[in-house]
């Protein structure tokens, strides 16, 4: 089986400071990979390198494209990469405001990716947008409201709908539950788990919340100071952490 | 007047005109592409047509006949001041008749009379970037033009329909040029959009403050953006001209008194006058007034 995404030796430095160093892994179709670590451990740098927002200093990110098979996204042309990022890829930002157009209605936000890939029938776009709003549990009568009138949890769900409407195969998530209160987090995780399973999505989730990866991720990488210190099946890593830092991380979780 | 007190022909110095002509030629070579140029300070405020004036100055020759219109009219402040400006600085013939003019500078209208080969239509453009209000970053909009990523333009039209039930954008309606660049046709009413395409005259667009020039060579393919189920529609007031009775021209609504009286009349004053001179009369035309 060809991996959907194959990351080889990704390194990114900011001057002499290491963002992430020599990270390699394979992600297979339908698999969810969690990346955990403390603030400043290089999780987001790694994610941005993979999603094409940052150019890594070394290494390759090979994506199994629909048309041409495995292709290095670091060296592919910018139009190709941007095309990928609005069709086969999705990126869920930590802050919904970064990923939404706040001056455009919810329907317009969801429809943007459809129009970007050439959809030109208003009725179809609107039907799909309404359908997706309902799938992320936003009432369809809010389709013409702007995201500024939505709560934080709704904005996050709207961002997810906007990203998934074109049926991507790979979703990058940067702290998707950050800044939400626990009950809203729980609902969002439930929703994400359902969507990932139903659509057979592959996902890479960056978070510092171990509960999130416990629920969503099949596999886990623990990062510290820009390097991967431990990797393995989620339950294995969380129940029997081997590296000193992983042990610290797991034992730091508050028990209620 | 001694020689030193005279302006160079058409105000701008020759090097500046050369620079603007290069931008115009580049614009003509890539229809719809916004060419940056080093816009000069002009002796009038931004928003009064500094871009159009510089383009006109660069294309004028001493043999040209100039017409200047503002919202279709030859007798409004902007039109009169720019016409006088070129009378004084270039000494060219001026006219109000569309058919007699070789260069027409316009603000917000295309003349009703079809233009012919050899004529140049110069538009004054306030904001040349059609994506500006959707994507404020210039670096990003340039990239979007370069990569032909125009999905966002349809988001604006989508928002119009979702809010108003139809495409409510009635002026500066975005167009796609030769299947490539999305262009802002300057704030002309969308009634004029169909005239942009396949026009015999050269169309030049100058934005002074934004320092951009773009162009449509004659007989260019220009398509107004729309949705399959909400097609583009050129619209005008559902009236006829009160003065000349024209049914096919773009109309202005003029308030005539403080008791709700109003008059619809052609916004193109030259078109209206020539029709009245030819004997056409509208319903509001005063019976005993002598036609000029």
Short mmCIF file of C-alpha atoms in Angstrom, two decimals:
data_model
loop_
_atom_site.label_atom_id
_atom_site.label_comp_id
_atom_site.label_asym_id
_atom_site.label_seq_id
_atom_site.Cartn_x
_atom_site.Cartn_y
_atom_site.Cartn_z
CA UNK A 1 0.00 0.00 0.00
CA UNK A 2 1.34 3.45 -0.92
CA UNK A 3 1.40 5.88 1.97
CA UNK A 4 -0.83 8.92 1.40
CA UNK A 5 1.83 11.18 2.85
CA UNK A 6 5.44 10.30 3.32
CA UNK A 7 7.61 12.73 5.26
CA UNK A 8 11.38 12.29 5.00
CA UNK A 9 13.90 14.20 7.08
CA UNK A 10 12.01 17.48 7.40
CA UNK A 11 14.22 20.13 8.97
CA UNK A 12 13.41 23.78 9.52
CA UNK A 13 15.62 26.20 11.41
CA UNK A 14 15.04 29.82 12.32
CA UNK A 15 18.60 31.14 12.22
CA UNK A 16 20.49 29.03 14.74
CA UNK A 17 17.31 28.05 16.51
CA UNK A 18 15.84 24.68 15.54
CA UNK A 19 12.16 24.66 14.53
CA UNK A 20 12.03 20.95 13.83
CA UNK A 21 14.80 18.57 12.91
CA UNK A 22 14.93 15.41 10.83
CA UNK A 23 11.32 14.31 11.19
CA UNK A 24 10.24 11.30 9.14
CA UNK A 25 7.05 9.26 9.09
CA UNK A 26 4.51 7.67 6.77
CA UNK A 27 0.78 8.27 6.92
CA UNK A 28 -1.50 5.70 5.30
CA UNK A 29 -4.99 6.37 3.89
CA UNK A 30 -7.62 6.50 6.61
CA UNK A 31 -5.08 6.92 9.36
CA UNK A 32 -5.08 9.69 11.98
CA UNK A 33 -1.72 10.81 13.30
CA UNK A 34 -1.40 12.86 16.48
CA UNK A 35 1.56 15.11 17.19
CA UNK A 36 1.90 16.16 20.82
CA UNK A 37 4.46 18.14 22.72
CA UNK A 38 4.79 21.26 24.82
CA UNK A 39 4.65 24.80 23.48
CA UNK A 40 7.70 25.56 21.33
CA UNK A 41 8.47 21.92 20.64
CA UNK A 42 8.14 22.42 16.88
CA UNK A 43 4.71 20.85 16.33
CA UNK A 44 3.26 23.79 14.44
CA UNK A 45 6.45 24.36 12.44
CA UNK A 46 6.30 20.75 11.32
CA UNK A 47 2.62 21.03 10.42
CA UNK A 48 3.16 24.23 8.44
CA UNK A 49 6.08 22.65 6.58
CA UNK A 50 3.90 19.70 5.61
CA UNK A 51 0.96 21.89 4.57
CA UNK A 52 3.14 24.10 2.38
CA UNK A 53 2.82 27.25 4.50
CA UNK A 54 6.54 27.16 5.33
CA UNK A 55 9.39 26.00 3.13
CA UNK A 56 11.50 23.42 4.98
CA UNK A 57 15.30 23.77 4.83
CA UNK A 58 15.74 20.09 4.06
CA UNK A 59 13.69 16.98 3.51
CA UNK A 60 10.74 16.04 1.36
CA UNK A 61 6.98 15.73 1.79
CA UNK A 62 5.70 13.19 -0.71
CA UNK A 63 1.93 13.22 -1.27
CA UNK A 64 0.10 10.55 -3.26
CA UNK A 65 -1.70 12.81 -5.76
CA UNK A 66 -4.79 11.58 -7.60
CA UNK A 67 -3.41 12.37 -11.02
CA UNK A 68 0.32 11.68 -10.93
CA UNK A 69 0.84 9.40 -7.94
CA UNK A 70 3.46 10.20 -5.27
CA UNK A 71 4.95 13.68 -5.71
CA UNK A 72 7.18 15.86 -3.56
CA UNK A 73 5.09 18.87 -2.53
CA UNK A 74 8.12 20.90 -1.46
CA UNK A 75 9.56 21.01 -4.97
CA UNK A 76 6.29 21.01 -6.96
CA UNK A 77 5.23 24.28 -8.58
CA UNK A 78 3.24 26.78 -6.55
CA UNK A 79 0.04 26.55 -8.66
CA UNK A 80 0.05 22.77 -8.19
CA UNK A 81 0.56 23.10 -4.45
CA UNK A 82 -2.16 25.71 -4.11
CA UNK A 83 -4.49 23.52 -6.16
CA UNK A 84 -3.81 20.65 -3.75
CA UNK A 85 -4.45 22.86 -0.75
CA UNK A 86 -7.92 23.72 -1.99
CA UNK A 87 -8.93 20.27 -3.21
CA UNK A 88 -7.20 17.29 -1.58
CA UNK A 89 -5.95 19.08 1.52
CA UNK A 90 -7.72 20.90 4.28
CA UNK A 91 -6.26 23.01 7.04
CA UNK A 92 -8.15 23.67 10.27
CA UNK A 93 -6.65 26.59 12.15
CA UNK A 94 -6.62 26.88 15.92
CA UNK A 95 -8.41 30.20 15.73
CA UNK A 96 -11.47 29.95 13.49
CA UNK A 97 -10.96 33.61 12.54
CA UNK A 98 -7.74 32.70 10.74
CA UNK A 99 -9.51 30.17 8.59
CA UNK A 100 -12.80 31.97 7.91
CA UNK A 101 -13.76 35.09 6.00
CA UNK A 102 -15.46 37.02 8.75
CA UNK A 103 -17.18 39.47 6.39
CA UNK A 104 -18.79 36.74 4.30
CA UNK A 105 -21.91 34.72 5.24
CA UNK A 106 -21.63 31.14 6.48
CA UNK A 107 -22.91 29.85 3.13
CA UNK A 108 -20.34 31.92 1.25
CA UNK A 109 -17.58 30.61 3.50
CA UNK A 110 -18.53 27.01 2.81
CA UNK A 111 -19.10 27.71 -0.89
CA UNK A 112 -15.76 29.42 -1.49
CA UNK A 113 -13.82 26.21 -2.07
CA UNK A 114 -16.52 24.95 -4.41
CA UNK A 115 -16.37 28.15 -6.45
CA UNK A 116 -12.56 28.01 -6.36
CA UNK A 117 -12.64 24.66 -8.15
CA UNK A 118 -15.06 25.92 -10.78
CA UNK A 119 -18.58 25.37 -9.43
CA UNK A 120 -20.78 28.00 -11.11
CA UNK A 121 -24.35 27.06 -10.20
CA UNK A 122 -25.73 29.13 -7.33
CA UNK A 123 -28.45 26.63 -6.41
CA UNK A 124 -26.03 23.71 -6.23
CA UNK A 125 -23.49 25.65 -4.19
CA UNK A 126 -26.14 26.74 -1.75
CA UNK A 127 -27.57 23.24 -1.39
CA UNK A 128 -24.15 21.81 -0.65
CA UNK A 129 -23.38 24.60 1.81
CA UNK A 130 -26.66 24.04 3.66
CA UNK A 131 -26.08 20.30 3.71
CA UNK A 132 -22.63 20.78 5.21
CA UNK A 133 -23.86 23.22 7.83
CA UNK A 134 -26.29 20.58 9.00
CA UNK A 135 -23.58 17.93 9.04
CA UNK A 136 -21.59 20.07 11.46
CA UNK A 137 -24.73 20.73 13.53
CA UNK A 138 -25.32 24.33 12.50
CA UNK A 139 -28.97 25.05 11.81
CA UNK A 140 -29.58 25.65 8.09
CA UNK A 141 -31.42 28.91 8.79
CA UNK A 142 -28.07 30.42 9.82
CA UNK A 143 -26.73 30.01 6.27
CA UNK A 144 -26.92 33.75 5.53
CA UNK A 145 -25.53 34.89 8.88
CA UNK A 146 -21.97 36.10 9.19
CA UNK A 147 -19.55 34.10 11.33
CA UNK A 148 -19.15 37.14 13.60
CA UNK A 149 -22.60 36.32 14.99
CA UNK A 150 -21.55 32.72 15.76
CA UNK A 151 -20.20 31.39 19.06
CA UNK A 152 -16.60 30.13 19.22
CA UNK A 153 -17.66 26.50 18.92
CA UNK A 154 -19.91 27.24 15.94
CA UNK A 155 -17.14 29.16 14.20
CA UNK A 156 -14.83 26.18 14.62
CA UNK A 157 -17.47 23.84 13.20
CA UNK A 158 -18.08 26.23 10.33
CA UNK A 159 -14.36 26.22 9.59
CA UNK A 160 -14.44 22.42 9.49
CA UNK A 161 -17.42 22.41 7.12
CA UNK A 162 -15.70 24.93 4.86
CA UNK A 163 -12.63 22.70 4.69
CA UNK A 164 -14.38 19.39 4.13
CA UNK A 165 -16.87 20.49 1.47
CA UNK A 166 -14.61 19.56 -1.45
CA UNK A 167 -14.02 16.07 -0.01
CA UNK A 168 -10.32 16.36 0.82
CA UNK A 169 -8.25 13.25 1.55
CA UNK A 170 -5.89 14.77 4.08
CA UNK A 171 -6.75 17.21 6.87
CA UNK A 172 -4.17 19.17 8.83
CA UNK A 173 -5.47 20.34 12.19
CA UNK A 174 -3.65 22.81 14.40
CA UNK A 175 -5.10 22.59 17.92
CA UNK A 176 -8.68 22.29 16.66
CA UNK A 177 -10.14 22.36 20.17
CA UNK A 178 -7.93 25.09 21.63
CA UNK A 179 -9.76 27.96 23.27
CA UNK A 180 -13.09 26.12 23.54
CA UNK A 181 -14.69 25.13 26.82
CA UNK A 182 -14.75 21.44 27.72
CA UNK A 183 -18.34 20.59 26.83
CA UNK A 184 -18.01 22.29 23.43
CA UNK A 185 -14.68 20.50 22.98
CA UNK A 186 -16.33 17.17 23.65
CA UNK A 187 -19.02 17.79 21.04
CA UNK A 188 -16.49 18.97 18.50
CA UNK A 189 -14.32 15.90 19.05
CA UNK A 190 -17.34 13.68 18.70
CA UNK A 191 -18.21 15.39 15.43
CA UNK A 192 -14.64 15.19 14.13
CA UNK A 193 -14.40 11.51 15.00
CA UNK A 194 -17.63 10.82 13.14
CA UNK A 195 -16.53 12.78 10.06
CA UNK A 196 -13.08 11.22 9.95
CA UNK A 197 -14.56 7.71 10.16
CA UNK A 198 -17.43 8.34 7.71
CA UNK A 199 -15.33 10.02 5.05
CA UNK A 200 -12.30 7.79 5.53
CA UNK A 201 -10.13 10.88 5.98
CA UNK A 202 -6.50 10.86 6.88
CA UNK A 203 -5.59 13.52 9.37
CA UNK A 204 -2.62 14.99 11.15
CA UNK A 205 -3.61 16.60 14.43
CA UNK A 206 -1.27 18.87 16.33
CA UNK A 207 -2.28 19.41 19.92
CA UNK A 208 -0.99 19.62 23.46
CA UNK A 209 -4.17 18.05 24.78
CA UNK A 210 -3.61 14.34 25.30
CA UNK A 211 -7.34 13.66 25.57
CA UNK A 212 -7.78 14.84 21.98
CA UNK A 213 -5.27 12.39 20.61
CA UNK A 214 -6.58 9.61 22.81
CA UNK A 215 -9.98 10.03 21.17
CA UNK A 216 -8.99 10.72 17.59
CA UNK A 217 -5.51 9.49 16.76
CA UNK A 218 -4.45 6.01 15.72
CA UNK A 219 -0.79 6.81 16.06
CA UNK A 220 1.14 9.33 18.08
CA UNK A 221 4.42 11.21 17.84
CA UNK A 222 5.83 13.00 20.87
CA UNK A 223 8.02 16.00 20.08
CA UNK A 224 10.53 17.78 22.27
CA UNK A 225 12.85 20.62 21.20
CA UNK A 226 12.12 20.07 17.52
CA UNK A 227 12.78 16.34 17.53
CA UNK A 228 10.53 13.30 17.69
CA UNK A 229 11.37 11.53 20.93
CA UNK A 230 8.81 8.76 20.80
CA UNK A 231 6.35 7.38 18.25
CA UNK A 232 3.92 4.51 18.26
CA UNK A 233 0.30 3.47 18.60
CA UNK A 234 -1.64 6.01 20.67
CA UNK A 235 -2.70 3.69 23.45
CA UNK A 236 0.74 2.16 23.63
CA UNK A 237 2.47 5.52 24.00
CA UNK A 238 -0.03 6.95 26.44
CA UNK A 239 -0.35 3.81 28.62
CA UNK A 240 3.29 2.81 28.60
CA UNK A 241 5.44 5.82 27.75
CA UNK A 242 9.11 4.92 27.30
CA UNK A 243 10.86 8.26 26.93
CA UNK A 244 11.42 10.41 30.01
CA UNK A 245 9.65 13.37 28.41
CA UNK A 246 6.64 11.27 27.35
CA UNK A 247 6.38 9.98 30.90
CA UNK A 248 6.43 13.55 32.20
CA UNK A 249 3.82 14.60 29.67
CA UNK A 250 1.45 11.75 30.52
CA UNK A 251 1.87 12.21 34.26
CA UNK A 252 1.21 15.95 33.97
CA UNK A 253 -2.40 15.43 32.93
CA UNK A 254 -4.74 16.49 35.71
CA UNK A 255 -7.11 13.81 36.92
CA UNK A 256 -10.50 15.10 37.92
CA UNK B 1 4.24 84.39 -23.06
CA UNK B 2 7.92 83.56 -23.25
CA UNK B 3 8.95 80.09 -24.22
CA UNK B 4 9.88 79.14 -20.66
CA UNK B 5 6.44 79.91 -19.33
CA UNK B 6 4.81 77.44 -21.66
CA UNK B 7 3.82 73.98 -20.62
CA UNK B 8 5.23 71.05 -22.54
CA UNK B 9 2.59 69.69 -24.92
CA UNK B 10 -0.19 68.12 -22.83
CA UNK B 11 1.43 69.14 -19.52
CA UNK B 12 3.60 66.05 -18.89
CA UNK B 13 7.28 66.02 -19.88
CA UNK B 14 8.35 63.75 -22.70
CA UNK B 15 10.11 61.18 -20.48
CA UNK B 16 7.00 60.76 -18.37
CA UNK B 17 4.82 60.32 -21.45
CA UNK B 18 7.30 57.75 -22.75
CA UNK B 19 7.05 55.81 -19.48
CA UNK B 20 3.24 55.91 -19.59
CA UNK B 21 3.17 54.84 -23.24
CA UNK B 22 5.32 51.84 -22.38
CA UNK B 23 2.84 50.88 -19.65
CA UNK B 24 -0.04 51.32 -22.12
CA UNK B 25 1.66 49.13 -24.74
CA UNK B 26 2.29 46.46 -22.14
CA UNK B 27 -1.33 46.70 -21.04
CA UNK B 28 -2.52 46.31 -24.63
CA UNK B 29 -0.25 43.29 -25.08
CA UNK B 30 -1.73 41.58 -22.01
CA UNK B 31 -5.41 42.60 -22.02
CA UNK B 32 -6.83 43.05 -18.53
CA UNK B 33 -3.45 42.87 -16.77
CA UNK B 34 -2.76 45.74 -14.37
CA UNK B 35 0.56 47.33 -15.30
CA UNK B 36 2.22 49.35 -12.51
CA UNK B 37 3.48 52.78 -13.57
CA UNK B 38 5.11 55.73 -11.86
CA UNK B 39 2.04 57.94 -11.53
CA UNK B 40 2.87 61.66 -11.29
CA UNK B 41 1.37 64.35 -9.13
CA UNK B 42 -1.15 66.18 -11.26
CA UNK B 43 -2.54 69.68 -10.63
CA UNK B 44 -5.83 68.21 -9.40
CA UNK B 45 -6.79 66.06 -6.43
CA UNK B 46 -6.77 62.26 -6.47
CA UNK B 47 -10.25 61.06 -7.34
CA UNK B 48 -10.65 63.72 -10.01
CA UNK B 49 -9.22 61.56 -12.73
CA UNK B 50 -5.47 61.88 -12.32
CA UNK B 51 -4.97 58.44 -13.85
CA UNK B 52 -7.17 59.17 -16.84
CA UNK B 53 -5.55 62.56 -17.38
CA UNK B 54 -2.06 61.05 -17.47
CA UNK B 55 -3.16 58.38 -19.95
CA UNK B 56 -4.89 61.01 -22.12
CA UNK B 57 -1.80 63.24 -21.99
CA UNK B 58 0.35 60.33 -23.14
CA UNK B 59 -1.85 59.43 -26.13
CA UNK B 60 -2.84 62.94 -27.30
CA UNK B 61 -1.30 64.35 -30.46
CA UNK B 62 -1.75 67.95 -31.68
CA UNK B 63 -4.17 66.70 -34.38
CA UNK B 64 -6.50 65.00 -31.92
CA UNK B 65 -9.97 66.13 -30.98
CA UNK B 66 -10.76 65.58 -27.32
CA UNK B 67 -14.08 64.91 -25.63
CA UNK B 68 -14.39 64.60 -21.84
CA UNK B 69 -17.44 63.17 -20.11
CA UNK B 70 -18.35 62.70 -16.50
CA UNK B 71 -21.25 60.29 -15.83
CA UNK B 72 -22.13 60.69 -19.50
CA UNK B 73 -22.39 64.48 -19.35
CA UNK B 74 -20.10 67.00 -21.08
CA UNK B 75 -21.10 69.90 -18.84
CA UNK B 76 -20.34 68.69 -15.31
CA UNK B 77 -17.47 70.04 -13.18
CA UNK B 78 -15.05 67.18 -13.71
CA UNK B 79 -15.59 67.12 -17.47
CA UNK B 80 -15.34 70.89 -17.88
CA UNK B 81 -12.18 71.22 -15.79
CA UNK B 82 -10.32 68.40 -17.55
CA UNK B 83 -11.41 69.68 -20.98
CA UNK B 84 -10.18 73.17 -20.10
CA UNK B 85 -6.96 71.69 -18.74
CA UNK B 86 -6.13 70.10 -22.09
CA UNK B 87 -7.30 73.15 -24.05
CA UNK B 88 -4.73 75.18 -22.12
CA UNK B 89 -1.86 72.70 -21.89
CA UNK B 90 -2.16 70.92 -25.24
CA UNK B 91 -4.11 73.36 -27.37
CA UNK B 92 -6.04 70.50 -28.96
CA UNK B 93 -9.49 70.81 -30.46
CA UNK B 94 -12.26 69.83 -28.09
CA UNK B 95 -15.76 68.71 -28.86
CA UNK B 96 -18.85 67.35 -27.17
CA UNK B 97 -19.87 65.21 -30.16
CA UNK B 98 -18.92 61.56 -29.68
CA UNK B 99 -18.53 60.96 -33.41
CA UNK B 100 -16.11 63.90 -33.88
CA UNK B 101 -13.76 62.95 -31.06
CA UNK B 102 -10.60 60.91 -31.54
CA UNK B 103 -9.80 60.67 -27.82
CA UNK B 104 -12.60 60.46 -25.24
CA UNK B 105 -11.80 60.60 -21.55
CA UNK B 106 -14.65 59.27 -19.48
CA UNK B 107 -15.69 58.85 -15.91
CA UNK B 108 -18.30 56.15 -15.16
CA UNK B 109 -19.93 55.78 -18.62
CA UNK B 110 -19.40 54.50 -22.13
CA UNK B 111 -21.04 56.77 -24.76
CA UNK B 112 -24.29 55.45 -26.26
CA UNK B 113 -23.07 56.10 -29.80
CA UNK B 114 -21.05 53.02 -30.87
CA UNK B 115 -17.36 53.92 -31.06
CA UNK B 116 -15.36 53.31 -34.19
CA UNK B 117 -11.87 52.16 -35.14
CA UNK B 118 -9.31 54.88 -34.53
CA UNK B 119 -11.02 56.26 -31.46
CA UNK B 120 -9.50 55.89 -27.99
CA UNK B 121 -11.63 55.68 -24.86
CA UNK B 122 -9.77 56.58 -21.65
CA UNK B 123 -11.36 55.57 -18.34
CA UNK B 124 -10.71 57.16 -14.95
CA UNK B 125 -10.35 54.34 -12.44
CA UNK B 126 -10.56 54.79 -8.66
CA UNK B 127 -9.71 51.22 -7.58
CA UNK B 128 -8.29 48.95 -10.29
CA UNK B 129 -8.18 45.77 -8.20
CA UNK B 130 -11.48 43.85 -8.48
CA UNK B 131 -10.48 41.58 -5.58
CA UNK B 132 -9.56 44.43 -3.24
CA UNK B 133 -12.58 44.35 -0.95
CA UNK B 134 -12.42 40.57 -0.63
CA UNK B 135 -8.68 40.21 -0.17
CA UNK B 136 -6.95 43.31 1.16
CA UNK B 137 -3.38 42.01 0.71
CA UNK B 138 -1.91 43.26 -2.58
CA UNK B 139 0.75 40.52 -2.49
CA UNK B 140 -2.03 37.95 -2.33
CA UNK B 141 -4.25 39.48 -5.04
CA UNK B 142 -1.30 39.64 -7.43
CA UNK B 143 -0.64 35.98 -6.78
CA UNK B 144 -4.31 35.21 -7.36
CA UNK B 145 -4.19 36.99 -10.73
CA UNK B 146 -0.96 35.22 -11.64
CA UNK B 147 -2.37 31.80 -10.80
CA UNK B 148 -5.84 32.57 -12.13
CA UNK B 149 -7.50 31.85 -8.77
CA UNK B 150 -10.74 33.73 -9.17
CA UNK B 151 -13.09 31.69 -6.98
CA UNK B 152 -13.26 34.59 -4.57
CA UNK B 153 -14.86 36.88 -7.16
CA UNK B 154 -17.81 34.53 -7.28
CA UNK B 155 -18.04 34.60 -3.47
CA UNK B 156 -18.92 38.28 -3.82
CA UNK B 157 -21.66 37.49 -6.35
CA UNK B 158 -22.85 34.61 -4.15
CA UNK B 159 -23.15 37.03 -1.21
CA UNK B 160 -25.18 39.39 -3.40
CA UNK B 161 -27.69 36.70 -4.33
CA UNK B 162 -27.97 35.29 -0.80
CA UNK B 163 -28.67 38.75 0.58
CA UNK B 164 -30.76 40.35 -2.17
CA UNK B 165 -32.08 37.41 -4.19
CA UNK B 166 -30.29 38.61 -7.32
CA UNK B 167 -26.86 39.95 -8.24
CA UNK B 168 -27.17 43.42 -6.77
CA UNK B 169 -23.79 44.69 -7.98
CA UNK B 170 -24.90 47.37 -10.42
CA UNK B 171 -21.65 49.15 -11.24
CA UNK B 172 -17.96 48.18 -11.42
CA UNK B 173 -19.27 44.74 -12.33
CA UNK B 174 -16.30 42.34 -12.68
CA UNK B 175 -15.47 40.95 -16.12
CA UNK B 176 -13.16 38.27 -17.45
CA UNK B 177 -10.95 39.35 -20.35
CA UNK B 178 -10.00 36.88 -23.10
CA UNK B 179 -10.71 34.02 -20.68
CA UNK B 180 -7.76 35.03 -18.54
CA UNK B 181 -7.67 38.14 -16.33
CA UNK B 182 -10.54 39.29 -14.13
CA UNK B 183 -10.79 43.06 -14.48
CA UNK B 184 -12.62 45.92 -12.82
CA UNK B 185 -14.21 47.91 -15.66
CA UNK B 186 -14.12 51.08 -13.47
CA UNK B 187 -17.43 52.21 -11.95
CA UNK B 188 -19.44 52.11 -15.18
CA UNK B 189 -23.03 50.87 -14.75
CA UNK B 190 -23.39 47.21 -15.63
CA UNK B 191 -25.66 48.44 -18.45
CA UNK B 192 -22.42 49.37 -20.24
CA UNK B 193 -20.67 46.03 -19.65
CA UNK B 194 -21.80 44.43 -22.92
CA UNK B 195 -20.22 47.34 -24.83
CA UNK B 196 -16.76 46.57 -23.38
CA UNK B 197 -16.39 43.41 -25.42
CA UNK B 198 -15.75 43.42 -29.14
CA UNK B 199 -15.46 47.22 -29.21
CA UNK B 200 -13.81 48.78 -32.25
CA UNK B 201 -12.09 51.51 -30.23
CA UNK B 202 -9.04 51.12 -27.99
CA UNK B 203 -9.95 51.19 -24.30
CA UNK B 204 -7.37 52.40 -21.78
CA UNK B 205 -7.83 52.46 -18.00
CA UNK B 206 -5.76 54.73 -15.76
CA UNK B 207 -5.69 54.69 -11.95
CA UNK B 208 -3.54 57.57 -10.70
CA UNK B 209 -3.56 57.04 -6.96
CA UNK B 210 -3.21 53.27 -7.30
CA UNK B 211 -0.56 53.67 -10.03
CA UNK B 212 -1.98 51.10 -12.41
CA UNK B 213 -2.77 51.13 -16.13
CA UNK B 214 -4.66 48.41 -17.95
CA UNK B 215 -6.15 48.16 -21.40
CA UNK B 216 -8.47 46.42 -23.82
CA UNK B 217 -7.32 46.35 -27.44
CA UNK B 218 -10.04 46.55 -30.13
CA UNK B 219 -12.32 43.53 -30.53
CA UNK B 220 -11.34 41.92 -27.23
CA UNK B 221 -13.46 39.16 -25.72
CA UNK B 222 -14.95 40.45 -22.45
CA UNK B 223 -17.40 38.38 -20.39
CA UNK B 224 -19.27 39.55 -17.29
CA UNK B 225 -19.02 37.01 -14.46
CA UNK B 226 -22.21 35.28 -13.36
CA UNK B 227 -23.78 32.00 -12.21
CA UNK B 228 -25.43 29.46 -14.51
CA UNK B 229 -28.75 29.91 -12.72
CA UNK B 230 -28.33 33.67 -12.19
CA UNK B 231 -27.05 34.95 -15.54
CA UNK B 232 -25.66 38.44 -16.02
CA UNK B 233 -28.27 41.03 -16.89
CA UNK B 234 -27.53 44.54 -18.12
CA UNK B 235 -30.03 46.72 -16.28
CA UNK B 236 -31.32 50.28 -16.51
CA UNK B 237 -34.25 52.25 -15.12
CA UNK B 238 -37.47 50.90 -16.59
CA UNK B 239 -38.41 54.23 -18.21
CA UNK B 240 -37.85 56.21 -21.38
CA UNK B 241 -35.92 59.47 -21.63
CA UNK B 242 -38.21 62.37 -20.72
CA UNK B 243 -36.39 64.73 -23.06
CA UNK B 244 -35.69 62.73 -26.21
CA UNK B 245 -37.86 59.65 -25.72
CA UNK B 246 -34.98 57.20 -26.15
CA UNK B 247 -35.82 53.70 -24.93
CA UNK B 248 -32.40 52.12 -25.24
CA UNK B 249 -30.15 54.57 -23.40
CA UNK B 250 -28.97 54.60 -19.80
CA UNK B 251 -31.07 57.01 -17.74
CA UNK B 252 -30.36 59.40 -14.88
CA UNK B 253 -33.08 60.15 -12.37
CA UNK B 254 -33.29 63.88 -11.73
CA UNK B 255 -35.33 65.34 -8.86
CA UNK B 256 -37.10 68.37 -10.30
CA UNK B 257 -38.94 69.85 -7.31
CA UNK B 258 -39.63 69.21 -3.62
CA UNK B 259 -43.05 67.65 -4.25
CA UNK B 260 -41.85 64.31 -5.58
CA UNK B 261 -41.41 65.43 -9.16
CA UNK B 262 -38.75 63.53 -11.07
CA UNK B 263 -37.42 63.26 -14.56
CA UNK B 264 -35.67 60.35 -16.21
CA UNK B 265 -33.31 61.48 -18.94
CA UNK B 266 -30.36 60.16 -20.90
CA UNK B 267 -27.13 60.32 -18.90
CA UNK B 268 -25.28 60.73 -22.22
CA UNK B 269 -26.01 64.43 -22.90
CA UNK B 270 -24.55 64.38 -26.43
CA UNK B 271 -26.73 61.42 -27.42
CA UNK B 272 -29.82 63.08 -25.98
CA UNK B 273 -29.16 66.43 -27.65
CA UNK B 274 -28.45 64.96 -31.07
CA UNK B 275 -31.71 62.98 -30.88
CA UNK B 276 -33.65 66.11 -29.93
CA UNK B 277 -31.99 67.99 -32.79
CA UNK B 278 -33.13 65.20 -35.08
CA UNK B 279 -36.70 65.87 -33.95
CA UNK B 280 -37.27 63.23 -31.28
CA UNK B 281 -39.25 64.39 -28.26
CA UNK B 282 -39.87 62.79 -24.91
CA UNK B 283 -43.01 63.06 -22.76
CA UNK B 284 -41.48 65.66 -20.42
CA UNK B 285 -40.13 67.92 -23.12
CA UNK B 286 -41.46 71.49 -22.66
CA UNK B 287 -43.72 72.19 -25.64
CA UNK B 288 -42.68 75.73 -26.49
CA UNK B 289 -38.96 75.58 -25.72
CA UNK B 290 -36.83 75.98 -28.81
CA UNK B 291 -34.41 73.16 -29.51
CA UNK B 292 -30.86 74.39 -29.36
#
